[in-house]
Coordinates of N, CA and C in Angstrom, one line a residue:
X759 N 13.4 -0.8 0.4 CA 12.7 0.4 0.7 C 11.3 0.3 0.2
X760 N 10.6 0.9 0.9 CA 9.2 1.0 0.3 C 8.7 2.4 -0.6
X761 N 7.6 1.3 -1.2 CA 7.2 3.3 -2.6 C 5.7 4.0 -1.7
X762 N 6.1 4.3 -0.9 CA 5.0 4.5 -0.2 C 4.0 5.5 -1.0
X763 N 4.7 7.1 -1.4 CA 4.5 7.7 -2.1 C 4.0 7.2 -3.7
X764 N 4.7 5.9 -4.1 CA 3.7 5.7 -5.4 C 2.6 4.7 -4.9
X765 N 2.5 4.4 -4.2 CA 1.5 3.8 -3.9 C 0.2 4.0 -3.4
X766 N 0.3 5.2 -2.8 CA -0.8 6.6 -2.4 C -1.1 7.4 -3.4
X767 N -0.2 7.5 -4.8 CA -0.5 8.5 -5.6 C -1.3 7.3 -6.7
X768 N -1.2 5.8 -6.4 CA -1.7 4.9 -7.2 C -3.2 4.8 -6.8
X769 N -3.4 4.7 -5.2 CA -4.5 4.5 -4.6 C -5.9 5.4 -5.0
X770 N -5.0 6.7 -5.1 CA -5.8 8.0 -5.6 C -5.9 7.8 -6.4
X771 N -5.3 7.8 -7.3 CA -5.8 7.0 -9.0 C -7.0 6.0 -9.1
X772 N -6.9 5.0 -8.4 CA -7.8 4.1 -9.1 C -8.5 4.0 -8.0
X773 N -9.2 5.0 -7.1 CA -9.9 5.2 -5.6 C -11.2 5.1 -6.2
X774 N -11.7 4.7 -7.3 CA -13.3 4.5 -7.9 C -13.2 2.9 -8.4
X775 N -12.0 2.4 -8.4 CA -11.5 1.2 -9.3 C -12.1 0.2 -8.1
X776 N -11.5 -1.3 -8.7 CA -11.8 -2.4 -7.7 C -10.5 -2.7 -7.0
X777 N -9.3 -1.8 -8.0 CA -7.5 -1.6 -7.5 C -7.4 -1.2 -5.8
X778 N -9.0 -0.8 -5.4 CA -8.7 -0.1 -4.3 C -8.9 -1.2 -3.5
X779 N -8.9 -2.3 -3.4 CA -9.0 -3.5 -2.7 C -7.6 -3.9 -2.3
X780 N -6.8 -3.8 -3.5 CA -5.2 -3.9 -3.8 C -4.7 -2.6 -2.6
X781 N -5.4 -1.5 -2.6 CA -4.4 -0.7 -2.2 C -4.4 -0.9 -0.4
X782 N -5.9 -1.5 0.2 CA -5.7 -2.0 1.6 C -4.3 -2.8 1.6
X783 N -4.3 -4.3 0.8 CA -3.1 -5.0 1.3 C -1.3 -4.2 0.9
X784 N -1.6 -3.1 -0.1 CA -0.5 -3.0 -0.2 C 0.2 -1.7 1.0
X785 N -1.3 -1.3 1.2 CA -1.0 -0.1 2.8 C -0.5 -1.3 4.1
X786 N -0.7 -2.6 4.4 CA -0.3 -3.3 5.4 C 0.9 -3.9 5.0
X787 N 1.3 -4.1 3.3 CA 2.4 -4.6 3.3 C 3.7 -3.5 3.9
X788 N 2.8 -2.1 3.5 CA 4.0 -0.6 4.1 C 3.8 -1.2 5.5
X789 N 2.8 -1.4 6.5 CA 3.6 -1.5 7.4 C 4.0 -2.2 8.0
X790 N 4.2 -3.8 7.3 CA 5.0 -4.3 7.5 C 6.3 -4.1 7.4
X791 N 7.0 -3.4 6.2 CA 7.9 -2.9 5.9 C 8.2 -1.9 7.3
X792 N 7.2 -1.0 7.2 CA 8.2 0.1 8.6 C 8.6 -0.9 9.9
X793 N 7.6 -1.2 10.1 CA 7.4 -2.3 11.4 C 8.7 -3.4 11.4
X794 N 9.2 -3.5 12.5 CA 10.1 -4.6 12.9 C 9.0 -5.9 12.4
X795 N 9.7 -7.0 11.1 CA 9.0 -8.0 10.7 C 9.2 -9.1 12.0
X796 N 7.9 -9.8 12.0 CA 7.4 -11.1 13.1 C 8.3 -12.3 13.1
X797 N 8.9 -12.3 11.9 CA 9.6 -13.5 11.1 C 10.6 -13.5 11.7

């Protein structure tokens, strides 16, 4: 399952940080997750 929710409430958090670099790839890892994977 994905923390989609902690991950947005993380992004908001550290949305001044350099973490916000982190939160692009971990918004594509969600949708990978929703998404039927390519593999």
């Amino acid at each position: 399952m994905c923390l989609s929710p902690l991950i947005n409430s993380v992004c908001r958090w550290h949305q001044r940080q350099l973490i916000s670099k982190w939160c692009g790839i971990l918004l594509q890892l969600l949708l990978l997750c929703k998404a039927p994977r390519p593999f």
